[in-house]
C-alpha angles and dihedrals in degrees: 000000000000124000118276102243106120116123121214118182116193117214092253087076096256117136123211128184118209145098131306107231096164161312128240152112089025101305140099109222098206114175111209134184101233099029106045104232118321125204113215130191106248096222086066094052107100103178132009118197120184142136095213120109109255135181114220119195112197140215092254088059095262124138121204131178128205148118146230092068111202147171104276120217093258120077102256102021132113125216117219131180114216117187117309087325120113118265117272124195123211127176117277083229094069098055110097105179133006127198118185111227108228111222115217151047117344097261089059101056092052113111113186141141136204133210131189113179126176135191137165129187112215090207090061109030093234139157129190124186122195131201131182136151129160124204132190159131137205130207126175089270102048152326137238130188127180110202137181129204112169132160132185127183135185140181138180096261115037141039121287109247132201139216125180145161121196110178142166128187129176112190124202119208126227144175125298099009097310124130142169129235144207130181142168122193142187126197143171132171121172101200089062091050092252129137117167127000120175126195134183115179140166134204163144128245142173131208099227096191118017110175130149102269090018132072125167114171136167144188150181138198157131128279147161133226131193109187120202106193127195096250090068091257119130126214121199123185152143122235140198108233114219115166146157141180122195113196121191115185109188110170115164113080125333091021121214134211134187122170112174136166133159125181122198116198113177122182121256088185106035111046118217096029128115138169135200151164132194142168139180127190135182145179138183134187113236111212 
């Protein structure tokens, strides 16, 4: 954990010390010792001060790293020191997202976070176990996170039955908003008479519109599946990779979010198959 000597100012003239944790989606998460972590809408943050080493990525699609944020000249700029280079200064308004850069040995530049939840329905009889734990780390290159998400649940009079997730991604980033993605997953999900499926793709992306309160970002790729089913029989395959995730951040009243994501995964070795997976999910404040 870093000290907790960032400054915000609001532009209501308020001041807060605390710790930068990020930038995205239109809010500042900023952890405090007397508040807990706060989460403020960007577009109120007048000025951001911190020595800490931070990546901005800006509307026009630009990342820069540097550190020793201040106040800049002009009202509603902000100073940074990149390298050796002289201090610039850009508009807090066209910065989009912003990731502090921990300095230090490996250990102390993970963020992660771990859930359990239980509850059980007398009626029923039923018990249901989650699990669920994120791991990861960012550099000015690129980013990974392993996460976990797994459920079982069991009742009197039927089977137990298990769903779980386990995924890693690392993520390269490239010019003008590209990256380029890894992941490796494992799933199984009994319900579905799976037991095991393993995937390993690779791909390339861009974020097509990356605001403040908007993101819109595709891919595409390459990846292979080997499916181990509960009946004993066994699946191999490999699979296109067409995907997509919309995000829509609207905080004054009434606030607004949309959260959106479908993935397409056709077969290239077994014609006629496709997978996919989509969700959508909204909600509106009612005043």
């Amino acid at each position: 954990m870093a000290a907790k000597t960032d400054v915000v100012t609001l532009v209501n003239g308020d001041r807060i010390t605390g710790e930068v944790k990020e930038v995205a989606y239109g809010q500042l998460k900023f952890s405090t010792d007397d508040m807990g972590t706060v989460y403020i809408e960007w577009s109120k943050v007048a000025t951001l001060t911190t020595t800490r080493t931070l990546q901005l990525e800006l509307a026009d699609g630009r990342r820069v790293v540097g550190r020793d944020a201040a106040r800049g000249a002009t009202p509603g700029t902000v100073r940074l020191r990149s390298g050796d280079a002289a201090a610039v200064e850009m508009p807090l308004a066209s910065i989009v997202r912003v990731a502090p850069l921990e300095d230090g040995a490996w250990p102390q530049r993970l963020d992660g976070s771990l859930s359990v939840g239980y509850s059980f329905t007398q009626a029923q009889n039923i018990q249901v176990f989650n699990l669920g734990a994120s791991i990861g780390s960012r550099d000015q290159r690129q980013q990974w996170r392993v996460s976990l998400d797994s459920q079982l649940a069991s009742r009197s009079d039927g089977p137990t039955s298990q769903r779980a997730a386990l995924v890693g991604t690392r993520e390269r980033f490239l010019a003008d908003r590209w990256y380029r993605e890894g992941t490796v997953s494992f799933t199984r999900n009994q319900e579905l008479g799976l037991d095991l499926r393993s995937l390993v793709g690779v791909g390339v992306g861009r974020y097509l519109v990356q605001l403040a309160d908007t993101e819109w970002r595709a891919g595409a790729g390459i990846a292979a599946t080997s499916e181990q089913l509960i009946d004993g029989s066994s699946r191999e395959s490999v699979e296109l990779q067409l995907g997509t995730t919309f995000n829509i951040y609207r905080f004054d009243s009434p606030q607004v979010n949309l959260a959106a994501s479908l993935m397409v995964l056709p077969s290239l070795s077994e014609s006629g198959r496709v997978r996919g997976e989509a969700s959508i999910r909204l909600r509106r404040e009612m005043d």
